């Protein structure tokens, strides 16, 4: 019914916030992945935390002035365990750019300290990774999935079964990170650790831990976001270029996207 601005604004008036997560047991604790001003270097980038409902914000992870937050995930079993992705990117008028300071990070103390996972065993053997997305399974808190943009043979869906200590590339199909700057979202099913969704221009769903995929067909293409009911993994709300759409039967039928 009413809204109030609570900060994270920018002197330029342009700031992209890629993801926000609310602590499941304390609604005053919120985390924000701030890409920042997407059109050039700036100091607003990074991962932020508030402990007072947004009255004040603290930046808890900062890479540099051209790398901002692109995804965040709180471990459903322990929300003090946080995964974040940093994307080295800005978009000048002549086209996008990505260089070598993107990365994946983990905190086990609510964001006070962070460990970089980008160079853990099994991760891409390259310094030039791009945009990444990350998700943790509520069915198995040690199961972590990441969709990583990198050169062919290095990019794709990675999986960890030990909370991010070691990784394996389970599918390197470039369709999983095609036009990564526009899409790149991955979602672990809350009830089955082997089910994972990858949203891109197309929507891909795996039932075998990320190894193979089938297509999901919502009413509209260009897939950007997904919510899966934590108590009913057949009920989804999905966001695409046509708007939002709802299914209660695992994608077999959908609501329309007409709004009034």
Short mmCIF file of C-alpha atoms in Angstrom, two decimals:
data_model
loop_
_atom_site.label_atom_id
_atom_site.label_comp_id
_atom_site.label_asym_id
_atom_site.label_seq_id
_atom_site.Cartn_x
_atom_site.Cartn_y
_atom_site.Cartn_z
CA UNK A 1 0.00 0.00 0.00
CA UNK A 2 2.88 2.35 0.65
CA UNK A 3 6.63 2.34 0.11
CA UNK A 4 9.66 4.21 1.44
CA UNK A 5 13.12 4.62 -0.03
CA UNK A 6 15.71 2.97 2.21
CA UNK A 7 19.00 3.76 0.52
CA UNK A 8 21.44 2.06 -1.84
CA UNK A 9 20.91 4.92 -4.25
CA UNK A 10 23.64 6.50 -6.34
CA UNK A 11 24.94 9.99 -7.00
CA UNK A 12 24.38 9.40 -10.71
CA UNK A 13 20.79 8.27 -10.15
CA UNK A 14 21.57 5.03 -11.97
CA UNK A 15 22.14 1.87 -9.96
CA UNK A 16 21.37 -1.76 -10.73
CA UNK A 17 20.51 -4.11 -7.86
CA UNK A 18 20.73 -7.63 -9.25
CA UNK A 19 19.42 -9.64 -6.30
CA UNK A 20 18.12 -9.19 -2.76
CA UNK A 21 17.77 -11.84 -0.05
CA UNK A 22 15.93 -11.51 3.26
CA UNK A 23 17.09 -13.52 6.26
CA UNK A 24 14.39 -16.17 6.83
CA UNK A 25 14.31 -15.69 10.61
CA UNK A 26 15.02 -11.96 10.94
CA UNK A 27 13.30 -9.70 8.43
CA UNK A 28 15.51 -6.75 9.43
CA UNK A 29 18.55 -8.54 7.99
CA UNK A 30 18.71 -8.13 4.22
CA UNK A 31 21.49 -8.67 1.70
CA UNK A 32 21.77 -6.95 -1.68
CA UNK A 33 23.93 -7.77 -4.69
CA UNK A 34 24.59 -4.35 -6.19
CA UNK A 35 25.94 -4.26 -9.73
CA UNK A 36 26.09 -0.48 -9.39
CA UNK A 37 25.96 2.00 -12.20
CA UNK A 38 26.11 -0.33 -15.21
CA UNK A 39 27.60 2.28 -17.55
CA UNK A 40 31.05 2.72 -16.07
CA UNK A 41 33.38 2.33 -13.08
CA UNK A 42 31.88 3.45 -9.79
CA UNK A 43 32.20 2.87 -6.07
CA UNK A 44 28.63 1.71 -5.44
CA UNK A 45 29.35 -1.88 -6.49
CA UNK A 46 29.49 -4.92 -4.22
CA UNK A 47 27.51 -6.94 -1.70
CA UNK A 48 25.65 -4.99 0.98
CA UNK A 49 23.97 -5.92 4.27
CA UNK A 50 21.50 -4.19 6.53
CA UNK A 51 20.66 -5.33 10.05
CA UNK A 52 18.09 -2.64 10.79
CA UNK A 53 15.54 -3.05 8.03
CA UNK A 54 17.33 -0.78 5.59
CA UNK A 55 17.93 2.27 7.78
CA UNK A 56 21.65 1.73 7.30
CA UNK A 57 23.70 -0.41 4.92
CA UNK A 58 27.19 -1.82 5.15
CA UNK A 59 29.17 -3.01 2.16
CA UNK A 60 30.54 -6.40 3.17
CA UNK A 61 32.18 -7.51 -0.11
CA UNK A 62 33.90 -5.29 -2.67
CA UNK A 63 36.09 -6.36 -5.58
CA UNK A 64 36.77 -3.14 -7.47
CA UNK A 65 34.98 -0.21 -9.11
CA UNK A 66 34.07 -2.14 -12.28
CA UNK A 67 32.87 -5.41 -10.68
CA UNK A 68 29.51 -5.61 -8.93
CA UNK A 69 27.22 -8.14 -7.32
CA UNK A 70 25.21 -10.27 -9.73
CA UNK A 71 23.70 -13.04 -7.57
CA UNK A 72 23.18 -14.03 -3.95
CA UNK A 73 22.01 -17.18 -2.19
CA UNK A 74 21.47 -17.90 1.50
CA UNK A 75 21.85 -21.54 2.46
CA UNK A 76 18.29 -22.61 3.40
CA UNK A 77 19.65 -24.79 6.22
CA UNK A 78 21.92 -22.10 7.67
CA UNK A 79 21.33 -18.52 6.46
CA UNK A 80 24.68 -17.43 7.87
CA UNK A 81 26.20 -19.37 4.97
CA UNK A 82 25.98 -17.06 1.95
CA UNK A 83 27.13 -17.47 -1.63
CA UNK A 84 27.65 -14.44 -3.86
CA UNK A 85 28.80 -13.84 -7.40
CA UNK A 86 30.71 -10.80 -8.57
CA UNK A 87 30.54 -9.79 -12.23
CA UNK A 88 33.26 -7.68 -13.82
CA UNK A 89 31.19 -5.76 -16.33
CA UNK A 90 29.98 -2.41 -17.45
CA UNK A 91 28.23 -1.37 -20.63
CA UNK A 92 29.57 1.65 -22.48
CA UNK A 93 27.71 2.92 -25.55
CA UNK A 94 29.91 0.88 -27.92
CA UNK A 95 29.10 -2.48 -26.28
CA UNK A 96 29.52 -4.61 -23.19
CA UNK A 97 32.80 -5.68 -21.66
CA UNK A 98 33.96 -8.40 -19.28
CA UNK A 99 37.50 -8.91 -18.06
CA UNK A 100 39.14 -11.07 -15.44
CA UNK A 101 37.91 -10.10 -11.98
CA UNK A 102 34.53 -11.85 -11.89
CA UNK A 103 34.25 -14.50 -9.19
CA UNK A 104 32.25 -16.62 -6.77
CA UNK A 105 32.48 -16.10 -3.00
CA UNK A 106 31.24 -17.77 0.19
CA UNK A 107 30.70 -16.48 3.72
CA UNK A 108 30.03 -18.68 6.74
CA UNK A 109 29.49 -15.83 9.24
CA UNK A 110 26.63 -13.85 7.77
CA UNK A 111 28.79 -11.76 5.49
CA UNK A 112 31.48 -10.58 7.90
CA UNK A 113 34.22 -12.45 6.03
CA UNK A 114 34.39 -14.07 2.60
CA UNK A 115 36.37 -16.80 0.87
CA UNK A 116 36.75 -16.87 -2.90
CA UNK A 117 35.67 -20.12 -4.54
CA UNK A 118 36.60 -19.18 -8.10
CA UNK A 119 39.88 -21.10 -8.07
CA UNK A 120 38.80 -24.12 -6.05
CA UNK A 121 39.52 -27.55 -7.58
CA UNK A 122 37.32 -28.24 -10.58
CA UNK A 123 36.46 -24.62 -11.32
CA UNK A 124 37.11 -23.22 -14.85
CA UNK A 125 40.79 -23.26 -15.72
CA UNK A 126 40.82 -19.69 -16.94
CA UNK A 127 41.10 -16.21 -15.48
CA UNK A 128 38.46 -14.76 -17.81
CA UNK A 129 35.14 -15.91 -16.44
CA UNK A 130 32.10 -13.71 -16.91
CA UNK A 131 28.69 -13.59 -15.32
CA UNK A 132 27.75 -16.39 -12.91
CA UNK A 133 24.67 -17.48 -11.01
CA UNK A 134 24.58 -19.73 -7.95
CA UNK A 135 22.02 -21.80 -6.04
CA UNK A 136 22.03 -24.12 -3.02
CA UNK A 137 19.74 -27.10 -2.63
CA UNK A 138 17.39 -26.99 0.34
CA UNK A 139 17.24 -30.79 0.08
CA UNK A 140 21.02 -31.10 0.52
CA UNK A 141 22.85 -28.03 1.88
CA UNK A 142 26.18 -29.31 0.54
CA UNK A 143 24.85 -29.40 -3.03
CA UNK A 144 25.68 -26.14 -4.80
CA UNK A 145 25.09 -25.37 -8.47
CA UNK A 146 26.71 -22.58 -10.49
CA UNK A 147 26.09 -21.46 -14.06
CA UNK A 148 29.34 -19.86 -15.24
CA UNK A 149 30.05 -17.87 -18.39
CA UNK A 150 33.46 -18.73 -19.81
CA UNK A 151 35.05 -19.80 -23.07
CA UNK A 152 33.64 -22.96 -24.70
CA UNK A 153 34.92 -26.00 -22.86
CA UNK A 154 35.18 -24.03 -19.63
CA UNK A 155 31.74 -22.46 -19.23
CA UNK A 156 28.52 -24.21 -18.26
CA UNK A 157 26.85 -25.72 -15.21
CA UNK A 158 29.16 -26.67 -12.36
CA UNK A 159 28.19 -28.69 -9.30
CA UNK A 160 29.71 -29.02 -5.85
CA UNK A 161 28.73 -31.73 -3.38
CA UNK A 162 30.80 -30.37 -0.51
CA UNK A 163 29.63 -26.79 -0.05
CA UNK A 164 31.89 -25.28 -2.67
CA UNK A 165 35.22 -26.86 -1.75
CA UNK A 166 35.46 -28.88 -4.97
CA UNK A 167 33.56 -28.62 -8.25
CA UNK A 168 32.86 -30.51 -11.45
CA UNK A 169 31.67 -29.29 -14.83
CA UNK A 170 28.54 -31.38 -15.35
CA UNK A 171 27.36 -29.84 -18.63
CA UNK A 172 29.28 -27.46 -20.87
CA UNK A 173 26.62 -26.80 -23.50
CA UNK A 174 27.03 -23.16 -24.51
CA UNK A 175 23.23 -22.76 -24.64
CA UNK A 176 23.32 -22.80 -20.83
CA UNK A 177 25.23 -19.51 -20.78
CA UNK A 178 24.25 -18.03 -24.15
CA UNK A 179 24.09 -14.20 -24.08
CA UNK A 180 24.96 -14.40 -20.41
CA UNK A 181 24.69 -10.66 -19.79
CA UNK A 182 20.94 -10.82 -20.42
CA UNK A 183 20.10 -13.99 -18.49
CA UNK A 184 22.21 -16.45 -16.44
CA UNK A 185 20.06 -17.67 -13.56
CA UNK A 186 20.20 -21.08 -11.92
CA UNK A 187 17.78 -22.50 -9.34
CA UNK A 188 18.06 -25.68 -7.30
CA UNK A 189 14.78 -27.44 -6.58
CA UNK A 190 13.87 -27.11 -2.87
CA UNK A 191 12.82 -30.75 -2.45
CA UNK A 192 15.01 -32.78 -4.82
CA UNK A 193 18.76 -32.10 -4.90
CA UNK A 194 19.08 -33.58 -8.39
CA UNK A 195 16.61 -31.17 -10.00
CA UNK A 196 18.02 -27.86 -11.19
CA UNK A 197 16.67 -25.17 -13.54
CA UNK A 198 18.77 -22.95 -15.80
CA UNK A 199 17.11 -19.81 -17.19
CA UNK A 200 18.46 -18.30 -20.37
CA UNK A 201 16.90 -17.39 -23.70
CA UNK A 202 15.43 -20.86 -23.29
CA UNK A 203 14.57 -22.67 -20.05
CA UNK A 204 16.44 -25.86 -19.21
CA UNK A 205 15.56 -28.34 -16.48
CA UNK A 206 17.73 -31.23 -15.27
CA UNK A 207 16.57 -34.19 -13.21
CA UNK A 208 19.95 -35.87 -12.88
CA UNK A 209 22.09 -33.39 -11.00
CA UNK A 210 22.77 -31.06 -13.92
CA UNK A 211 24.11 -33.61 -16.39
CA UNK A 212 21.29 -33.63 -18.96
CA UNK A 213 18.43 -31.21 -19.65
CA UNK A 214 14.93 -31.04 -21.05
CA UNK A 215 13.15 -27.90 -22.18
CA UNK A 216 10.43 -26.10 -20.22
CA UNK A 217 8.06 -23.96 -22.26
CA UNK A 218 6.41 -21.01 -20.48
CA UNK A 219 4.03 -18.74 -22.44
CA UNK A 220 6.86 -16.41 -23.49
CA UNK A 221 10.58 -16.66 -24.17
CA UNK A 222 13.59 -14.86 -22.66
CA UNK A 223 13.59 -16.24 -19.13
CA UNK A 224 14.86 -14.14 -16.25
CA UNK A 225 13.66 -15.31 -12.85
CA UNK A 226 11.95 -18.16 -11.03
CA UNK A 227 10.39 -18.85 -7.64
CA UNK A 228 9.68 -22.43 -6.59
CA UNK A 229 7.34 -23.01 -3.66
CA UNK A 230 9.55 -24.51 -0.93
CA UNK A 231 6.69 -26.79 0.17
CA UNK A 232 5.41 -27.76 -3.29
CA UNK A 233 7.99 -28.08 -6.04
CA UNK A 234 5.28 -28.24 -8.70
CA UNK A 235 4.20 -24.64 -8.05
CA UNK A 236 6.35 -22.03 -9.75
CA UNK A 237 6.20 -18.32 -10.51
CA UNK A 238 8.36 -17.40 -13.46
CA UNK A 239 9.39 -14.07 -14.94
CA UNK A 240 10.12 -13.65 -18.64
CA UNK A 241 9.94 -10.92 -21.26
CA UNK A 242 6.17 -11.35 -21.36
CA UNK A 243 5.74 -10.72 -17.64
CA UNK A 244 5.03 -13.17 -14.83
CA UNK A 245 3.29 -16.51 -15.17
CA UNK A 246 2.26 -19.23 -12.71
CA UNK A 247 2.10 -23.00 -12.90
CA UNK A 248 0.82 -25.40 -10.27
CA UNK A 249 1.71 -28.58 -12.13
CA UNK A 250 5.41 -28.35 -12.85
CA UNK A 251 5.15 -26.43 -16.11
CA UNK A 252 2.51 -28.49 -17.93
CA UNK A 253 0.05 -25.57 -17.94
CA UNK A 254 0.43 -21.88 -17.15
CA UNK A 255 -1.60 -18.84 -16.20
CA UNK A 256 -1.92 -16.14 -18.81
CA UNK A 257 0.13 -12.94 -18.76
CA UNK A 258 -2.64 -10.40 -19.14
CA UNK A 259 -2.83 -7.76 -16.42
CA UNK A 260 -5.45 -5.17 -15.58
#
